[in-house]
């Protein structure tokens, strides 16, 4: 039986005329929305758009919090595995909706959360929930080993907001048995318990202990 895929309609984006927001700036690098504010916004959207923001849906999907600065994301253009798109999380921000007289807001509190990202060497943004969809075939997914450093320019901006961008120190590998022997030297053996190899071959008449 063919399983029907639930498609989340994230139609709010930077190209929508309802937004007068200028988009992410350098001042947004290293700045993150408070998790509590995101949870509160999501609860309001579940009331406002219950058919899109489902009751059992979480703002962070399977994660418990936002992606960290330096998190690498991967998505595929038009769902084509031959067209990967790669981005790096630099922060999160509210995209503000224009307040028009007599027109109700599309989003709760006239705003929608986005991740500030680095993609193709340029600052951009993606819908925050697009990077937390529980469907493995939808949205952006965190990939690769996490490294907090992006580049010197953006790292300096992030550090000004208290983010530690120092490279992670790799774990010291455990020594192999051979390395331990080289380090400690050959262990001395008790001659009284050593079997003479020449006696085993019948070439020694001193007995089996030498």
PDB file of C-alpha atoms in Angstrom:
ATOM      1  CA  UNK A   1       0.000   0.000   0.000  1.00  0.00           C
ATOM      2  CA  UNK A   2       1.367   3.377  -0.969  1.00  0.00           C
ATOM      3  CA  UNK A   3       1.945   5.627   1.979  1.00  0.00           C
ATOM      4  CA  UNK A   4       0.733   9.171   1.614  1.00  0.00           C
ATOM      5  CA  UNK A   5       3.379  11.722   2.493  1.00  0.00           C
ATOM      6  CA  UNK A   6       2.364  14.702   4.591  1.00  0.00           C
ATOM      7  CA  UNK A   7       3.606  17.855   2.931  1.00  0.00           C
ATOM      8  CA  UNK A   8       3.956  20.882   5.178  1.00  0.00           C
ATOM      9  CA  UNK A   9       3.035  24.070   3.369  1.00  0.00           C
ATOM     10  CA  UNK A  10       5.688  26.559   4.413  1.00  0.00           C
ATOM     11  CA  UNK A  11       4.565  29.270   2.044  1.00  0.00           C
ATOM     12  CA  UNK A  12       6.008  32.137   4.048  1.00  0.00           C
ATOM     13  CA  UNK A  13       9.339  33.243   2.623  1.00  0.00           C
ATOM     14  CA  UNK A  14      11.552  36.216   1.882  1.00  0.00           C
ATOM     15  CA  UNK A  15      10.036  36.715  -1.571  1.00  0.00           C
ATOM     16  CA  UNK A  16       6.524  37.251  -0.248  1.00  0.00           C
ATOM     17  CA  UNK A  17       5.275  40.802  -0.747  1.00  0.00           C
ATOM     18  CA  UNK A  18       3.821  40.777   2.771  1.00  0.00           C
ATOM     19  CA  UNK A  19       7.341  41.029   4.177  1.00  0.00           C
ATOM     20  CA  UNK A  20       9.217  44.289   4.176  1.00  0.00           C
ATOM     21  CA  UNK A  21      12.076  42.759   6.095  1.00  0.00           C
ATOM     22  CA  UNK A  22      15.524  43.463   4.595  1.00  0.00           C
ATOM     23  CA  UNK A  23      16.752  39.925   5.249  1.00  0.00           C
ATOM     24  CA  UNK A  24      19.747  38.768   7.281  1.00  0.00           C
ATOM     25  CA  UNK A  25      22.566  41.222   7.947  1.00  0.00           C
ATOM     26  CA  UNK A  26      26.038  40.856   9.404  1.00  0.00           C
ATOM     27  CA  UNK A  27      24.588  42.008  12.717  1.00  0.00           C
ATOM     28  CA  UNK A  28      22.482  38.809  12.748  1.00  0.00           C
ATOM     29  CA  UNK A  29      25.506  36.497  12.702  1.00  0.00           C
ATOM     30  CA  UNK A  30      25.870  34.746  16.044  1.00  0.00           C
ATOM     31  CA  UNK A  31      22.479  35.948  17.313  1.00  0.00           C
ATOM     32  CA  UNK A  32      19.800  33.365  18.145  1.00  0.00           C
ATOM     33  CA  UNK A  33      16.140  33.674  19.096  1.00  0.00           C
ATOM     34  CA  UNK A  34      15.336  32.385  22.567  1.00  0.00           C
ATOM     35  CA  UNK A  35      13.971  28.828  22.460  1.00  0.00           C
ATOM     36  CA  UNK A  36      11.070  29.796  24.720  1.00  0.00           C
ATOM     37  CA  UNK A  37       9.990  32.497  22.249  1.00  0.00           C
ATOM     38  CA  UNK A  38      10.015  29.964  19.422  1.00  0.00           C
ATOM     39  CA  UNK A  39       7.918  27.482  21.398  1.00  0.00           C
ATOM     40  CA  UNK A  40       5.439  30.256  22.235  1.00  0.00           C
ATOM     41  CA  UNK A  41       5.225  31.378  18.601  1.00  0.00           C
ATOM     42  CA  UNK A  42       4.676  27.824  17.417  1.00  0.00           C
ATOM     43  CA  UNK A  43       1.838  27.294  19.910  1.00  0.00           C
ATOM     44  CA  UNK A  44       0.115  30.403  18.559  1.00  0.00           C
ATOM     45  CA  UNK A  45       0.526  29.153  14.981  1.00  0.00           C
ATOM     46  CA  UNK A  46      -1.066  25.826  15.958  1.00  0.00           C
ATOM     47  CA  UNK A  47      -4.152  27.807  16.922  1.00  0.00           C
ATOM     48  CA  UNK A  48      -3.981  30.110  13.911  1.00  0.00           C
ATOM     49  CA  UNK A  49      -3.284  27.423  11.281  1.00  0.00           C
ATOM     50  CA  UNK A  50      -4.213  24.049  12.814  1.00  0.00           C
ATOM     51  CA  UNK A  51      -4.214  22.253   9.448  1.00  0.00           C
ATOM     52  CA  UNK A  52      -0.614  23.290   8.779  1.00  0.00           C
ATOM     53  CA  UNK A  53       0.860  23.316  12.277  1.00  0.00           C
ATOM     54  CA  UNK A  54      -0.456  20.007  13.553  1.00  0.00           C
ATOM     55  CA  UNK A  55      -1.237  19.398  17.252  1.00  0.00           C
ATOM     56  CA  UNK A  56       1.475  16.752  17.704  1.00  0.00           C
ATOM     57  CA  UNK A  57       4.113  18.761  15.832  1.00  0.00           C
ATOM     58  CA  UNK A  58       7.079  20.301  17.646  1.00  0.00           C
ATOM     59  CA  UNK A  59       8.864  23.457  16.593  1.00  0.00           C
ATOM     60  CA  UNK A  60      12.248  21.672  16.756  1.00  0.00           C
ATOM     61  CA  UNK A  61      11.009  18.365  15.334  1.00  0.00           C
ATOM     62  CA  UNK A  62      13.029  15.538  16.874  1.00  0.00           C
ATOM     63  CA  UNK A  63      15.615  17.938  18.269  1.00  0.00           C
ATOM     64  CA  UNK A  64      15.240  19.583  21.657  1.00  0.00           C
ATOM     65  CA  UNK A  65      16.643  22.954  20.654  1.00  0.00           C
ATOM     66  CA  UNK A  66      17.870  24.978  17.691  1.00  0.00           C
ATOM     67  CA  UNK A  67      20.834  24.013  15.550  1.00  0.00           C
ATOM     68  CA  UNK A  68      24.057  25.551  16.835  1.00  0.00           C
ATOM     69  CA  UNK A  69      26.281  28.077  15.135  1.00  0.00           C
ATOM     70  CA  UNK A  70      28.380  26.192  12.604  1.00  0.00           C
ATOM     71  CA  UNK A  71      25.891  23.370  12.018  1.00  0.00           C
ATOM     72  CA  UNK A  72      26.125  22.144   8.428  1.00  0.00           C
ATOM     73  CA  UNK A  73      22.857  21.609   6.564  1.00  0.00           C
ATOM     74  CA  UNK A  74      22.067  19.681   3.413  1.00  0.00           C
ATOM     75  CA  UNK A  75      19.030  19.753   1.117  1.00  0.00           C
ATOM     76  CA  UNK A  76      18.349  18.757  -2.479  1.00  0.00           C
ATOM     77  CA  UNK A  77      17.025  21.141  -5.096  1.00  0.00           C
ATOM     78  CA  UNK A  78      13.714  19.836  -6.470  1.00  0.00           C
ATOM     79  CA  UNK A  79      14.333  16.645  -4.443  1.00  0.00           C
ATOM     80  CA  UNK A  80      17.020  15.706  -6.965  1.00  0.00           C
ATOM     81  CA  UNK A  81      19.862  13.809  -5.259  1.00  0.00           C
ATOM     82  CA  UNK A  82      22.181  15.068  -7.985  1.00  0.00           C
ATOM     83  CA  UNK A  83      21.559  18.675  -6.970  1.00  0.00           C
ATOM     84  CA  UNK A  84      22.732  19.049  -3.363  1.00  0.00           C
ATOM     85  CA  UNK A  85      22.554  22.390  -1.601  1.00  0.00           C
ATOM     86  CA  UNK A  86      24.820  22.971   1.382  1.00  0.00           C
ATOM     87  CA  UNK A  87      24.539  25.667   4.007  1.00  0.00           C
ATOM     88  CA  UNK A  88      25.897  26.555   7.446  1.00  0.00           C
ATOM     89  CA  UNK A  89      23.855  27.897  10.353  1.00  0.00           C
ATOM     90  CA  UNK A  90      25.021  31.315  11.569  1.00  0.00           C
ATOM     91  CA  UNK A  91      22.104  32.301  13.800  1.00  0.00           C
ATOM     92  CA  UNK A  92      18.325  32.689  13.888  1.00  0.00           C
ATOM     93  CA  UNK A  93      16.144  35.739  13.478  1.00  0.00           C
ATOM     94  CA  UNK A  94      12.580  36.936  13.134  1.00  0.00           C
ATOM     95  CA  UNK A  95      11.451  37.917   9.671  1.00  0.00           C
ATOM     96  CA  UNK A  96       8.979  40.737  10.202  1.00  0.00           C
ATOM     97  CA  UNK A  97       5.697  40.943   8.372  1.00  0.00           C
ATOM     98  CA  UNK A  98       4.417  44.261   7.071  1.00  0.00           C
ATOM     99  CA  UNK A  99       1.442  45.582   9.016  1.00  0.00           C
ATOM    100  CA  UNK A 100      -1.257  46.541   6.537  1.00  0.00           C
ATOM    101  CA  UNK A 101      -4.468  48.344   7.626  1.00  0.00           C
ATOM    102  CA  UNK A 102      -7.483  46.041   7.653  1.00  0.00           C
ATOM    103  CA  UNK A 103      -5.462  42.926   6.760  1.00  0.00           C
ATOM    104  CA  UNK A 104      -4.862  40.326   9.478  1.00  0.00           C
ATOM    105  CA  UNK A 105      -1.307  39.042   9.900  1.00  0.00           C
ATOM    106  CA  UNK A 106      -0.267  35.865   8.139  1.00  0.00           C
ATOM    107  CA  UNK A 107       1.938  34.901  11.067  1.00  0.00           C
ATOM    108  CA  UNK A 108       1.495  35.091  14.806  1.00  0.00           C
ATOM    109  CA  UNK A 109       2.832  38.373  16.166  1.00  0.00           C
ATOM    110  CA  UNK A 110       3.551  39.542  12.600  1.00  0.00           C
ATOM    111  CA  UNK A 111       6.747  37.503  12.402  1.00  0.00           C
ATOM    112  CA  UNK A 112       8.205  34.153  11.327  1.00  0.00           C
ATOM    113  CA  UNK A 113      11.454  32.532  12.553  1.00  0.00           C
ATOM    114  CA  UNK A 114      14.295  31.874  10.144  1.00  0.00           C
ATOM    115  CA  UNK A 115      17.806  30.536  10.337  1.00  0.00           C
ATOM    116  CA  UNK A 116      20.500  32.916   9.176  1.00  0.00           C
ATOM    117  CA  UNK A 117      22.708  30.794   6.934  1.00  0.00           C
ATOM    118  CA  UNK A 118      25.816  30.952   4.813  1.00  0.00           C
ATOM    119  CA  UNK A 119      25.225  29.437   1.393  1.00  0.00           C
ATOM    120  CA  UNK A 120      27.354  29.875  -1.697  1.00  0.00           C
ATOM    121  CA  UNK A 121      29.514  32.339   0.220  1.00  0.00           C
ATOM    122  CA  UNK A 122      26.536  34.652   0.806  1.00  0.00           C
ATOM    123  CA  UNK A 123      24.289  35.440   3.766  1.00  0.00           C
ATOM    124  CA  UNK A 124      20.764  34.123   3.324  1.00  0.00           C
ATOM    125  CA  UNK A 125      17.995  32.533   5.381  1.00  0.00           C
ATOM    126  CA  UNK A 126      15.651  29.552   5.465  1.00  0.00           C
ATOM    127  CA  UNK A 127      12.506  28.883   7.458  1.00  0.00           C
ATOM    128  CA  UNK A 128      13.560  27.591  10.858  1.00  0.00           C
ATOM    129  CA  UNK A 129      11.087  24.717  10.841  1.00  0.00           C
ATOM    130  CA  UNK A 130      12.283  23.680   7.370  1.00  0.00           C
ATOM    131  CA  UNK A 131      15.468  22.530   9.125  1.00  0.00           C
ATOM    132  CA  UNK A 132      13.576  20.473  11.744  1.00  0.00           C
ATOM    133  CA  UNK A 133      11.049  18.484   9.708  1.00  0.00           C
ATOM    134  CA  UNK A 134      10.785  14.916  10.979  1.00  0.00           C
ATOM    135  CA  UNK A 135      10.208  13.589   7.457  1.00  0.00           C
ATOM    136  CA  UNK A 136      13.637  12.404   6.219  1.00  0.00           C
ATOM    137  CA  UNK A 137      12.794  13.482   2.665  1.00  0.00           C
ATOM    138  CA  UNK A 138      11.664  17.032   3.454  1.00  0.00           C
ATOM    139  CA  UNK A 139      13.669  20.131   4.282  1.00  0.00           C
ATOM    140  CA  UNK A 140      17.223  20.699   5.414  1.00  0.00           C
ATOM    141  CA  UNK A 141      19.081  18.089   7.464  1.00  0.00           C
ATOM    142  CA  UNK A 142      22.068  18.517   9.764  1.00  0.00           C
ATOM    143  CA  UNK A 143      25.051  16.585   8.381  1.00  0.00           C
ATOM    144  CA  UNK A 144      28.716  15.854   8.950  1.00  0.00           C
ATOM    145  CA  UNK A 145      30.843  16.200  12.064  1.00  0.00           C
ATOM    146  CA  UNK A 146      30.036  19.375  13.945  1.00  0.00           C
ATOM    147  CA  UNK A 147      32.707  22.055  13.977  1.00  0.00           C
ATOM    148  CA  UNK A 148      31.956  25.428  15.609  1.00  0.00           C
ATOM    149  CA  UNK A 149      34.313  27.407  13.367  1.00  0.00           C
ATOM    150  CA  UNK A 150      32.949  28.783  10.065  1.00  0.00           C
ATOM    151  CA  UNK A 151      35.483  31.372   8.929  1.00  0.00           C
ATOM    152  CA  UNK A 152      37.506  34.097  10.706  1.00  0.00           C
ATOM    153  CA  UNK A 153      35.150  36.900   9.687  1.00  0.00           C
ATOM    154  CA  UNK A 154      31.892  35.338  10.886  1.00  0.00           C
ATOM    155  CA  UNK A 155      33.587  33.651  13.847  1.00  0.00           C
ATOM    156  CA  UNK A 156      34.652  37.071  15.136  1.00  0.00           C
ATOM    157  CA  UNK A 157      31.052  38.317  14.880  1.00  0.00           C
ATOM    158  CA  UNK A 158      29.784  35.216  16.675  1.00  0.00           C
ATOM    159  CA  UNK A 159      32.386  35.579  19.409  1.00  0.00           C
ATOM    160  CA  UNK A 160      31.159  39.112  20.069  1.00  0.00           C
ATOM    161  CA  UNK A 161      27.840  37.502  21.061  1.00  0.00           C
ATOM    162  CA  UNK A 162      29.462  35.017  23.404  1.00  0.00           C
ATOM    163  CA  UNK A 163      29.673  32.018  21.059  1.00  0.00           C
ATOM    164  CA  UNK A 164      32.747  29.831  21.420  1.00  0.00           C
ATOM    165  CA  UNK A 165      34.047  29.128  17.924  1.00  0.00           C
ATOM    166  CA  UNK A 166      37.322  27.484  18.914  1.00  0.00           C
ATOM    167  CA  UNK A 167      37.989  24.262  17.004  1.00  0.00           C
ATOM    168  CA  UNK A 168      37.102  21.146  18.923  1.00  0.00           C
ATOM    169  CA  UNK A 169      40.092  19.246  20.290  1.00  0.00           C
ATOM    170  CA  UNK A 170      40.184  15.721  19.004  1.00  0.00           C
ATOM    171  CA  UNK A 171      40.222  12.948  21.526  1.00  0.00           C
ATOM    172  CA  UNK A 172      43.613  11.456  22.337  1.00  0.00           C
ATOM    173  CA  UNK A 173      43.642   8.009  20.734  1.00  0.00           C
ATOM    174  CA  UNK A 174      44.202   5.058  23.013  1.00  0.00           C
ATOM    175  CA  UNK A 175      47.566   3.365  22.696  1.00  0.00           C
ATOM    176  CA  UNK A 176      47.736   0.021  20.986  1.00  0.00           C
ATOM    177  CA  UNK A 177      49.423  -2.920  22.671  1.00  0.00           C
ATOM    178  CA  UNK A 178      52.402  -2.619  20.352  1.00  0.00           C
ATOM    179  CA  UNK A 179      52.785   1.075  21.167  1.00  0.00           C
ATOM    180  CA  UNK A 180      52.628   0.294  24.868  1.00  0.00           C
ATOM    181  CA  UNK A 181      55.365  -2.323  24.494  1.00  0.00           C
ATOM    182  CA  UNK A 182      57.595   0.135  22.640  1.00  0.00           C
ATOM    183  CA  UNK A 183      56.965   2.748  25.303  1.00  0.00           C
ATOM    184  CA  UNK A 184      57.482   0.468  28.301  1.00  0.00           C
ATOM    185  CA  UNK A 185      60.202  -1.762  26.784  1.00  0.00           C
ATOM    186  CA  UNK A 186      60.263  -5.535  26.776  1.00  0.00           C
ATOM    187  CA  UNK A 187      59.174  -7.119  30.001  1.00  0.00           C
ATOM    188  CA  UNK A 188      61.798  -9.206  31.798  1.00  0.00           C
ATOM    189  CA  UNK A 189      60.917 -12.851  32.144  1.00  0.00           C
ATOM    190  CA  UNK A 190      61.834 -15.269  34.904  1.00  0.00           C
ATOM    191  CA  UNK A 191      64.475 -17.688  33.528  1.00  0.00           C
ATOM    192  CA  UNK A 192      63.233 -20.470  35.814  1.00  0.00           C
ATOM    193  CA  UNK A 193      59.906 -20.502  34.020  1.00  0.00           C
ATOM    194  CA  UNK A 194      61.207 -20.188  30.480  1.00  0.00           C
ATOM    195  CA  UNK A 195      61.146 -23.295  28.286  1.00  0.00           C
ATOM    196  CA  UNK A 196      64.404 -23.770  26.357  1.00  0.00           C
ATOM    197  CA  UNK A 197      63.609 -23.737  22.651  1.00  0.00           C
ATOM    198  CA  UNK A 198      66.707 -25.794  21.931  1.00  0.00           C
ATOM    199  CA  UNK A 199      65.562 -28.518  24.371  1.00  0.00           C
ATOM    200  CA  UNK A 200      62.225 -28.649  22.563  1.00  0.00           C
ATOM    201  CA  UNK A 201      64.117 -29.416  19.364  1.00  0.00           C
ATOM    202  CA  UNK A 202      66.309 -32.052  21.068  1.00  0.00           C
ATOM    203  CA  UNK A 203      69.492 -29.985  20.756  1.00  0.00           C
ATOM    204  CA  UNK A 204      70.008 -29.252  24.429  1.00  0.00           C
ATOM    205  CA  UNK A 205      70.886 -31.729  27.238  1.00  0.00           C
ATOM    206  CA  UNK A 206      70.496 -29.245  30.106  1.00  0.00           C
ATOM    207  CA  UNK A 207      66.859 -30.064  30.633  1.00  0.00           C
ATOM    208  CA  UNK A 208      63.675 -28.242  29.694  1.00  0.00           C
ATOM    209  CA  UNK A 209      64.612 -25.204  31.826  1.00  0.00           C
ATOM    210  CA  UNK A 210      67.590 -23.038  31.035  1.00  0.00           C
TER     211      UNK A 210
END
